[in-house]
Structure formats: structure tokens, C-alpha cells
PDB file of C-alpha atoms in Angstrom:
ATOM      1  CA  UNK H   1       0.427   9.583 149.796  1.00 73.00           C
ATOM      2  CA  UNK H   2      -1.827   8.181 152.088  1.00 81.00           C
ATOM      3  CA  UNK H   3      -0.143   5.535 154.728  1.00 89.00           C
ATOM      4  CA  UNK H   4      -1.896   3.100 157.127  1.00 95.00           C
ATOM      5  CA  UNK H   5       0.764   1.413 159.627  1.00 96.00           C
ATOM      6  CA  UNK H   6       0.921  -1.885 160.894  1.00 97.00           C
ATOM      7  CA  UNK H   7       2.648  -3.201 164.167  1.00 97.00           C
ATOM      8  CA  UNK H   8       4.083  -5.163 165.253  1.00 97.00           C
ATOM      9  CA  UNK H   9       5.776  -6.725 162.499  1.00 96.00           C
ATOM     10  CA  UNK H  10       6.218 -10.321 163.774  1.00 97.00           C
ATOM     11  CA  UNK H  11       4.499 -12.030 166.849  1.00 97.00           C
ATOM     12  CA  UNK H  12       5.454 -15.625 167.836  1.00 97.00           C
ATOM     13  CA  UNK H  13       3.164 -17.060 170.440  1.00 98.00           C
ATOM     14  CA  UNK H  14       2.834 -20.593 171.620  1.00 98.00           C
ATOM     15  CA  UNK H  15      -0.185 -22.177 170.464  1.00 98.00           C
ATOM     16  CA  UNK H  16      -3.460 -21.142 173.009  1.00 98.00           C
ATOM     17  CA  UNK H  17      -1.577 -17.907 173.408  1.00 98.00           C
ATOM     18  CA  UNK H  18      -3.369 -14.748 172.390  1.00 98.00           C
ATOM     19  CA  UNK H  19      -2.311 -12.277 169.795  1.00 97.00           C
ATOM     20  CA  UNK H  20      -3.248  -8.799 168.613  1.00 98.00           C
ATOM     21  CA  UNK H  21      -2.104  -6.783 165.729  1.00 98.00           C
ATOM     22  CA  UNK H  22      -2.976  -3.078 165.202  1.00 98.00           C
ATOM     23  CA  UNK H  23      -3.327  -1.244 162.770  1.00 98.00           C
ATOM     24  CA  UNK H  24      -3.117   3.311 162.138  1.00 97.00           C
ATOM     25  CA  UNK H  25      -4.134   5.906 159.855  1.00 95.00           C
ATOM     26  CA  UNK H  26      -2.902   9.758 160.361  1.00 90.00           C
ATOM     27  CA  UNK H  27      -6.144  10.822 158.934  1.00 93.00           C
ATOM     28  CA  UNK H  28     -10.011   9.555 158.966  1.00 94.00           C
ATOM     29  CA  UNK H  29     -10.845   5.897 157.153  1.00 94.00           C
ATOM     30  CA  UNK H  30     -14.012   5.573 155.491  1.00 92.00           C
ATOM     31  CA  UNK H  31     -13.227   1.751 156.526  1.00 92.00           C
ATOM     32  CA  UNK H  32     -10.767  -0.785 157.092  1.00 95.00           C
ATOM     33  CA  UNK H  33     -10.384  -4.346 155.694  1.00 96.00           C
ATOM     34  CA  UNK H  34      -8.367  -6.802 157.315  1.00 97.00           C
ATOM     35  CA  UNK H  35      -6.865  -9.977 154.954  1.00 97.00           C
ATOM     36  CA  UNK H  36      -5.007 -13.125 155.939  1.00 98.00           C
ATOM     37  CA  UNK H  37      -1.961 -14.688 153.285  1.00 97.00           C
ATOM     38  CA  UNK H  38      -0.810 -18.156 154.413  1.00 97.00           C
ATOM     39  CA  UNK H  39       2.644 -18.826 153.576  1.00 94.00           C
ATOM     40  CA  UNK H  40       2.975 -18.900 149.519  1.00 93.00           C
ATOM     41  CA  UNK H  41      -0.441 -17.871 149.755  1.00 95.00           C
ATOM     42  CA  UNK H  42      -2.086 -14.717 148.339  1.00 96.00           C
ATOM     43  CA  UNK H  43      -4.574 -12.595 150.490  1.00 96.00           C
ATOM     44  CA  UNK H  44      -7.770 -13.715 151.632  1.00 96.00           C
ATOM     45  CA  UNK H  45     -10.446 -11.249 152.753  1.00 94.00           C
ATOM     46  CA  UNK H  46     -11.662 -12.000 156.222  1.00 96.00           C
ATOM     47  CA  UNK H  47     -13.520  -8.664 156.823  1.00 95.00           C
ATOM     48  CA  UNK H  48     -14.572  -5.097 156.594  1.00 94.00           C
ATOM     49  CA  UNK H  49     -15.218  -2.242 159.612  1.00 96.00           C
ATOM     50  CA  UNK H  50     -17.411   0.718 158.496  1.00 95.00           C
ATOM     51  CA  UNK H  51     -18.946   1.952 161.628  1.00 96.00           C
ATOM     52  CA  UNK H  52     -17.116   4.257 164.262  1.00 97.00           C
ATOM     53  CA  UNK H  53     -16.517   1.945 167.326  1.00 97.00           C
ATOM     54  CA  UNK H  54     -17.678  -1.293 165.838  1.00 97.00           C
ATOM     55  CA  UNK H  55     -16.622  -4.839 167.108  1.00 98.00           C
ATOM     56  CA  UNK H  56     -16.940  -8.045 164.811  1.00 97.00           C
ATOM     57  CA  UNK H  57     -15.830 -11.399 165.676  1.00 98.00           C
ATOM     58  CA  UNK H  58     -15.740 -14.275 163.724  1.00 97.00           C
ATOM     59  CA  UNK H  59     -15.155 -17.398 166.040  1.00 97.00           C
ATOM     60  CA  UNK H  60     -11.933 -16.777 168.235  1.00 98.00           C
ATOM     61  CA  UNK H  61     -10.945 -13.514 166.052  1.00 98.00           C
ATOM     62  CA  UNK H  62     -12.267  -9.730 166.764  1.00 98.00           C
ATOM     63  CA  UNK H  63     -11.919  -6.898 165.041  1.00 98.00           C
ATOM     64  CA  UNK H  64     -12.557  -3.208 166.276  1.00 98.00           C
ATOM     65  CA  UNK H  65     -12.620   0.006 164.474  1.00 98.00           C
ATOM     66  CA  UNK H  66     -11.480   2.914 166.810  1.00 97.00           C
ATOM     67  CA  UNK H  67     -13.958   5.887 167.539  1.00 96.00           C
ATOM     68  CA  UNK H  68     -12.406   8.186 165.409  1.00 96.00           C
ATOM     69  CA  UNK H  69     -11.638   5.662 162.496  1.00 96.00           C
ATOM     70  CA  UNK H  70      -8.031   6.031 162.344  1.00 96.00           C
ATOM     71  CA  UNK H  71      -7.313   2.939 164.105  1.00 97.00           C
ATOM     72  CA  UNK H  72      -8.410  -0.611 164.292  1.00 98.00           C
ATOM     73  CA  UNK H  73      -6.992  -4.154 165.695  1.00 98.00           C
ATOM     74  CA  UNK H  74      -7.581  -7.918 165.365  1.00 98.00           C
ATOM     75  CA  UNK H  75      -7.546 -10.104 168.335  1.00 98.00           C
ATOM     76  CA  UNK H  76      -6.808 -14.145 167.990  1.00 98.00           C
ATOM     77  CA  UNK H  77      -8.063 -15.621 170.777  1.00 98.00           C
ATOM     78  CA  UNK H  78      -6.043 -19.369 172.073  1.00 98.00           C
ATOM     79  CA  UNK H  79      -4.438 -18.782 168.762  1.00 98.00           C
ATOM     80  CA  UNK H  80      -3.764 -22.186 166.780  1.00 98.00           C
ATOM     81  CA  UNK H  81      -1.389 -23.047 164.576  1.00 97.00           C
ATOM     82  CA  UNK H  82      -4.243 -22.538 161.411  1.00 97.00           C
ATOM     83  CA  UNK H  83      -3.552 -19.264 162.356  1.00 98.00           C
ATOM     84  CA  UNK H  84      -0.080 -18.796 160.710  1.00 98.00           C
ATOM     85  CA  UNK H  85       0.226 -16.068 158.099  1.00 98.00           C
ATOM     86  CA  UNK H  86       0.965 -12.631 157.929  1.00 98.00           C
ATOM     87  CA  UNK H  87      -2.687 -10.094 158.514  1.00 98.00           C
ATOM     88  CA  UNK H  88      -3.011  -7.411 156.849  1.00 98.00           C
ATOM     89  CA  UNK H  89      -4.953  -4.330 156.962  1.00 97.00           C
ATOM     90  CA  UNK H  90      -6.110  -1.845 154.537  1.00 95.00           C
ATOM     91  CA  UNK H  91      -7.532   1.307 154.211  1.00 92.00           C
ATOM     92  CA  UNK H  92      -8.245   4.440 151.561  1.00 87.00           C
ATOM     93  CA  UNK H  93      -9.369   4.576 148.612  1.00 83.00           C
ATOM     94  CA  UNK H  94      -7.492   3.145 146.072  1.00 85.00           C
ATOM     95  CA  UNK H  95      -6.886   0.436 149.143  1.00 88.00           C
ATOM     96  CA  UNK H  96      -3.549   1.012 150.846  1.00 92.00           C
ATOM     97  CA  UNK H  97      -2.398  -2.098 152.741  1.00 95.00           C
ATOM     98  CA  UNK H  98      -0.318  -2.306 156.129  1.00 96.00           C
ATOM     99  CA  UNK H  99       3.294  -3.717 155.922  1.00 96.00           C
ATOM    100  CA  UNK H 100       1.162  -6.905 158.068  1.00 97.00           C
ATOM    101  CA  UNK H 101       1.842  -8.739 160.891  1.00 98.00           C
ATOM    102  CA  UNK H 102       3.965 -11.837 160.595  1.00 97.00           C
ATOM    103  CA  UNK H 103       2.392 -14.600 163.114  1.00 98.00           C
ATOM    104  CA  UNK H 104       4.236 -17.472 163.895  1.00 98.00           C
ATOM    105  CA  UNK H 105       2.469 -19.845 166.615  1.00 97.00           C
ATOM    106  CA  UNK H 106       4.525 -22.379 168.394  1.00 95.00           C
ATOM    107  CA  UNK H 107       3.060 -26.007 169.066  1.00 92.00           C
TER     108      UNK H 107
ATOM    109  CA  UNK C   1     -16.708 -14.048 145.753  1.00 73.00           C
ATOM    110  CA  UNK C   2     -14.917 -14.151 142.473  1.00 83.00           C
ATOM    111  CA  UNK C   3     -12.642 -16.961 140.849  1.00 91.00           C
ATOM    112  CA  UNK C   4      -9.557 -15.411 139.303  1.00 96.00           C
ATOM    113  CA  UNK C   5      -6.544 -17.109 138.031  1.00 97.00           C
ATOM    114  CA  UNK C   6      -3.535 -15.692 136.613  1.00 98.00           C
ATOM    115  CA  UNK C   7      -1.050 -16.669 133.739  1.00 98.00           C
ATOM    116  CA  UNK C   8       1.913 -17.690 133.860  1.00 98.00           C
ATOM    117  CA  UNK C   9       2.301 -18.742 137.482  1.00 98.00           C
ATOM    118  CA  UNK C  10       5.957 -18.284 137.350  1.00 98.00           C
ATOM    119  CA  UNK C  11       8.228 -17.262 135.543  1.00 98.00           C
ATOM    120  CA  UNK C  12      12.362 -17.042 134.945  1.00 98.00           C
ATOM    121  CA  UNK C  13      13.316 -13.875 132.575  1.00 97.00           C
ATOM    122  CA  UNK C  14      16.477 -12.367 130.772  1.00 98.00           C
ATOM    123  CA  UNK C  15      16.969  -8.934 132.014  1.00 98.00           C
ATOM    124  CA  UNK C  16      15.928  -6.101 128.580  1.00 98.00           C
ATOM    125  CA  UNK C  17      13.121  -8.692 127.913  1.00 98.00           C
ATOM    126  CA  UNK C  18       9.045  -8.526 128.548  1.00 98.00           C
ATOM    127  CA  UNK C  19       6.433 -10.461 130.252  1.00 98.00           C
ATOM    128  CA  UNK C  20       2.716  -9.976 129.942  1.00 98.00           C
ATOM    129  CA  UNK C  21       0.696 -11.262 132.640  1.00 98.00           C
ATOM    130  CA  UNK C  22      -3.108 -12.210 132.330  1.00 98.00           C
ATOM    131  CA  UNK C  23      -5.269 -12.077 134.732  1.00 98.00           C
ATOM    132  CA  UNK C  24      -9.073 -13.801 134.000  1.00 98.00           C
ATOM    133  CA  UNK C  25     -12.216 -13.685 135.780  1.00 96.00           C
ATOM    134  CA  UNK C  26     -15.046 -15.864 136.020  1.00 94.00           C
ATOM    135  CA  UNK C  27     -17.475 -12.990 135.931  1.00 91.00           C
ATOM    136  CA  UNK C  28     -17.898  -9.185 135.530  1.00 90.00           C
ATOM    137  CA  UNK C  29     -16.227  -7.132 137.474  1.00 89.00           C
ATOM    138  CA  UNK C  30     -16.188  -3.427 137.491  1.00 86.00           C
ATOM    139  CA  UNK C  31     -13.025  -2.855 139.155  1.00 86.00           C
ATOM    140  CA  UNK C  32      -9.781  -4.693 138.483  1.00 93.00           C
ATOM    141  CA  UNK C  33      -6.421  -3.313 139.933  1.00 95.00           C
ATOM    142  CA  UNK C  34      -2.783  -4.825 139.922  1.00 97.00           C
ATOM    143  CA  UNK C  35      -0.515  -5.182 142.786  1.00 97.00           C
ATOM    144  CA  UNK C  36       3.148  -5.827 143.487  1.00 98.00           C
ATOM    145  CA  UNK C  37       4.738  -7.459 146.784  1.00 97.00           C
ATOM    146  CA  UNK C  38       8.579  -8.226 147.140  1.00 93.00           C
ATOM    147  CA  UNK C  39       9.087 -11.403 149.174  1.00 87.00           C
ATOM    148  CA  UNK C  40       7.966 -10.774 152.832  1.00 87.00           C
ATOM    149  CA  UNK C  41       6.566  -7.208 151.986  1.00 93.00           C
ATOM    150  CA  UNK C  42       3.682  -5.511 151.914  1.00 95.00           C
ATOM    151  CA  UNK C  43       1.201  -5.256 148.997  1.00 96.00           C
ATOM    152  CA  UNK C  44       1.931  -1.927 146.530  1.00 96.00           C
ATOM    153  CA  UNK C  45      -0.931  -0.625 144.278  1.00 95.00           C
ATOM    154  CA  UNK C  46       0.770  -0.445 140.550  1.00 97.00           C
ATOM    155  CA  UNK C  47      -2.213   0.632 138.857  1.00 96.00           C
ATOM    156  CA  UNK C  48      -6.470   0.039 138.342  1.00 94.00           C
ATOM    157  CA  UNK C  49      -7.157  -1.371 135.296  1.00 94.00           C
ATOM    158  CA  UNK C  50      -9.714   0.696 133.462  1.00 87.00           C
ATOM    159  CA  UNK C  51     -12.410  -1.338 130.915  1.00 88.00           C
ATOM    160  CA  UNK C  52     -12.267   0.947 128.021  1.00 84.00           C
ATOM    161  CA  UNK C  53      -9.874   3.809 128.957  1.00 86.00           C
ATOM    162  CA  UNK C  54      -6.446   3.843 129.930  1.00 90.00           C
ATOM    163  CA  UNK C  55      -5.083   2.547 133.468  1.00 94.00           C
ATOM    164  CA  UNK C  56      -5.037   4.962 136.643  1.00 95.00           C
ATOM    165  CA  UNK C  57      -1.381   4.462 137.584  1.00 96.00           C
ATOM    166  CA  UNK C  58      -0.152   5.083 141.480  1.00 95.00           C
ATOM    167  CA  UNK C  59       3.262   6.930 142.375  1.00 93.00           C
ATOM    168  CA  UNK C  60       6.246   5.547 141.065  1.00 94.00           C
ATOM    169  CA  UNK C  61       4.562   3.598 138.450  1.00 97.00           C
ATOM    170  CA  UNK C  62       4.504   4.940 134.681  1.00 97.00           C
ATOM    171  CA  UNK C  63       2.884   3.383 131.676  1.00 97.00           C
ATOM    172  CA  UNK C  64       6.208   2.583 129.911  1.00 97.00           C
ATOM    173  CA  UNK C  65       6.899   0.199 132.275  1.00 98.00           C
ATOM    174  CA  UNK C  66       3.811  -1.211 133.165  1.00 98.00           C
ATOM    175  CA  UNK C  67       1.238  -1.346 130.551  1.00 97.00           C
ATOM    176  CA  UNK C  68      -1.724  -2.472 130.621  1.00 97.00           C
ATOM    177  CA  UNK C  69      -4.635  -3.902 129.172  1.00 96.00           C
ATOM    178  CA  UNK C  70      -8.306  -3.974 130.130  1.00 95.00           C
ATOM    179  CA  UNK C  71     -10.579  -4.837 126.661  1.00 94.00           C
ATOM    180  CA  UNK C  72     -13.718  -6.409 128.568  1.00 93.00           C
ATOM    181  CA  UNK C  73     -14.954  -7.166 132.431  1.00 92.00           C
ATOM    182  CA  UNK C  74     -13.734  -9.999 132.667  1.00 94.00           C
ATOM    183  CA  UNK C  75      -9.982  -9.880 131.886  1.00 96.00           C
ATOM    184  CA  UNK C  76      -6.798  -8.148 131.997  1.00 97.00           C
ATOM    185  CA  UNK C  77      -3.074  -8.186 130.991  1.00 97.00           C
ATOM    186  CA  UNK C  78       0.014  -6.343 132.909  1.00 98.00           C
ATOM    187  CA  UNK C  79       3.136  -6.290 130.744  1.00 98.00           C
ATOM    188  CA  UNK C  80       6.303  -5.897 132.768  1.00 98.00           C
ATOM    189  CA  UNK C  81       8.729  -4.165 130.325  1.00 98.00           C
ATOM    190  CA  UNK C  82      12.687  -3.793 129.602  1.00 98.00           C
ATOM    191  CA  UNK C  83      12.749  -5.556 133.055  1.00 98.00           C
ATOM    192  CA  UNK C  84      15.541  -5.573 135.436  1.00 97.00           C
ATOM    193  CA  UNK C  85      16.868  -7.598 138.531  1.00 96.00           C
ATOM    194  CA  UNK C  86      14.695  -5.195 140.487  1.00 96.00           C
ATOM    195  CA  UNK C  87      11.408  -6.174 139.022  1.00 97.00           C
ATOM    196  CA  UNK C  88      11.442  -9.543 140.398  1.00 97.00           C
ATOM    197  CA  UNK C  89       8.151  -9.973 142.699  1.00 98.00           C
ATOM    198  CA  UNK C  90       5.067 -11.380 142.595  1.00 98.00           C
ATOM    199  CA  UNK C  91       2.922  -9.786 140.861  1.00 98.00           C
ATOM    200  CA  UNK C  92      -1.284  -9.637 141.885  1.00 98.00           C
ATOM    201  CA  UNK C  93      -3.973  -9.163 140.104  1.00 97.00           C
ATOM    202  CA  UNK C  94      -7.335  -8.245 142.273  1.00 96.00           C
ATOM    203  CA  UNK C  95     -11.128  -7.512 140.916  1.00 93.00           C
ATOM    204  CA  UNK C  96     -13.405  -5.812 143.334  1.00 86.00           C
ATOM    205  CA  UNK C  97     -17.211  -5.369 143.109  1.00 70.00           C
ATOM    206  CA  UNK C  98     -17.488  -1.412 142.649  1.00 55.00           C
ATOM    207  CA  UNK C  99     -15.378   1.042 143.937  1.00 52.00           C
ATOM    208  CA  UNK C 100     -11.601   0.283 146.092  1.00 47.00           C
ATOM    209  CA  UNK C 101     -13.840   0.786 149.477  1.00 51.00           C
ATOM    210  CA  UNK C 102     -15.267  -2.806 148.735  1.00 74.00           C
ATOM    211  CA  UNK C 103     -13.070  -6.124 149.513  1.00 84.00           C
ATOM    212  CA  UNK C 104     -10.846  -7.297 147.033  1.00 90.00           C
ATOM    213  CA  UNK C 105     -10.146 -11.113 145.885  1.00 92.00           C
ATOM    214  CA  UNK C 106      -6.793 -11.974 144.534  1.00 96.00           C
ATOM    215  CA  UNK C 107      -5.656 -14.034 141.657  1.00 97.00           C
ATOM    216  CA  UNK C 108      -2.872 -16.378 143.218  1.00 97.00           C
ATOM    217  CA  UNK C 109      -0.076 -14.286 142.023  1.00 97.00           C
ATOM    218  CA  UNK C 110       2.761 -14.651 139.020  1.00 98.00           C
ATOM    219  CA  UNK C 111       6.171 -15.113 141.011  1.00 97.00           C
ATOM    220  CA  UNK C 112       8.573 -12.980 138.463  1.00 98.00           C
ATOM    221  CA  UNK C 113      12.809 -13.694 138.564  1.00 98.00           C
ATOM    222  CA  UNK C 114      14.940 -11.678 136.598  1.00 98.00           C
ATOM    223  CA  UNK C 115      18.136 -12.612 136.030  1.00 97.00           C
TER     224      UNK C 115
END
């Protein structure tokens, strides 16, 4: 079936610290979501890509969708420690979601 | 975005026994699905939850095991059956606004042990 991966699969950073996560599809996405889940949370949509190449940001986080839509990251800028969680993507139709990124930030 | 809550919250179960699961609304919603993530995992599509017709179930997931329930817009059951150690997980219900290209919003989950 279709697959979208997700690395890496942790990232500890000290707080202020930057952090990316990326995100892969073998074939063409119509779009990709991205969703946050605090710990003992359950996922919160933060946002959906649809255009080849586009860049959204939403305060200190930005998310690109690659040229050919297969691929697409999320950038935490002077991360904070709101920012724990795991961040997942998702893509396809039914939505197939990433194994996520695990962030841990350090105070 | 939608309100959704889910019923029981948790749960502790013999192993051979059932659970149903509800899943409610607070308005319509064409599309309802239900998801399954182990402890630290990743989210796994069990099955959309079709108003009026039978579910669409994904790979590895049979109607046996997992039926379902979808009688209006607004709400939905997910019966875990003849359950083992194995089906422990939380289990997620989510509603989006047409098709799965749309975001979803998730109920907050019904953690599931089986002993």
C-alpha cells in the first residue's frame, strides 16, 4: 500500500535550538498534512501543503512541499519547550500518516 | 473545527470479550474514519465509517473483528471483538469535512488493555 516515511525518529535539542523533520512519498501527493500529539495527547492539525514548492509558516514553524510533491519538511525555529510532541505527517488518500518525529527539547 | 468525544475513555478487558466504542460529533460530518496507534507508534487507518452502507476496511482489518456502525452524521460505534492481548491500543476516532484529502480532527482516543 501506499507509504509516506518519516525521519528522523527522535530529535532532542536544547531549548532555542532548531529542529527539522522530513517527511517522503515514493510516488506523487496530491498534499500533505502535518499534525502535532503532545504527550497523552491525540493529534492536532497544524496544516495542509497543496501547491508544488509552497512554503507556509506559522510563527517560528515552516513547512515546505518539495517540487515534485513527494517530499515535504517542518522547520521549528529557537524551538521551546511548548514544542514537545511527536509531528506527524500525512499523505494519500485514505490519509496515511508518517511513523512521526519524537521531539524532546532540553531547558 | 469539530468537537468529538469518545466513549469509554479507557478501558481494562478479559481477553474472548467485546468492547464497542462510540464516537459523537457535535455536527455533520460526511466523513468519519477510525484509527489505531500502539503506544509510541504511528497512526493505522482500520476503516471509514460509511453513513448508510457498510465500512471501507484497510489491509489487515476484516469486519469480524472490527465492526462498525455509522446510522447518522453525527455518530459512530467501533466494536473490538473476541479481543486478545494484541488488541490493546488506543483506539481514534476522526471526522473530516469531505473527502480523506481534507484535515482530520480527532476524538481524544479510548486507551484499550487486554488482559
Amino acid at each position: 500500500g501506499q507509504q509516506v516515511m518519516q525521519i528522523p525518529q527522535y530529535q532532542h535539542v536544547q531549548e532555542g535550538e532548531d529542529f527539522t523533520t522530513y517527511c517522503n512519498s515514493s510516488t506523487t501527493l496530491s498534499n500533505i498534512q502535518w499534525y502535532k500529539q503532545r504527550p497523552g495527547g491525540h493529534p492536532v492539525f497544524l496544516i495542509q501543503l497543496v501547491k508544488s514548492g509552497e512554503v507556509k509558516k506559522q510563527k517560528r514553524l515552516t513547512f515546505q512541499f518539495g517540487e515534485a510533491k513527494k517530499n515535504s519538511s517542518l522547520h521549528i525555529t529557537a524551538t521551546q519547550t511548548t514544542d514537545v510532541g511527536t509531528y506527524f505527517c500525512a499523505g494519500h488518500t485514505p490519509l496515511v500518516f508518517g511513523k512521526g518525529t519524537r521531539l524532546s527539547v532540553i531547558a | 473545527s469539530a468537537v468529538i468525544s469518545q466513549k469509554p475513555s479507557r478501558d481494562i478487558c478479559q481477553r474472548g470479550t467485546s468492547l464497542t466504542i462510540q464516537c459523537q460529533v457535535d455536527s455533520q460530518v460526511t466523513m468519519m474514519f477510525w484509527y489505531r496507534q500502539q503506544p509510541g507508534q504511528s497512526l493505522t487507518l482500520i476503516a471509514t465509517a460509511n453513513q448508510g452502507s457498510e465500512a471501507t476496511y484497510e489491509s489487515g482489518f476484516v469486519i469480524d473483528k472490527f465492526p462498525i456502525s455509522r446510522p447518522n452524521l453525527t455518530f459512530s460505534t467501533l466494536t473490538v471483538s473476541n479481543m486478545s492481548p494484541e488488541d490493546s491500543s488506543i483506539y481514534l476516532c476522526s471526522v473530516g469535512r469531505a473527502s480523506g484529502a481534507n484535515e482530520q480532527f480527532f476524538g481524544p482516543g479510548t486507551r484499550l488493555t487486554v488482559l
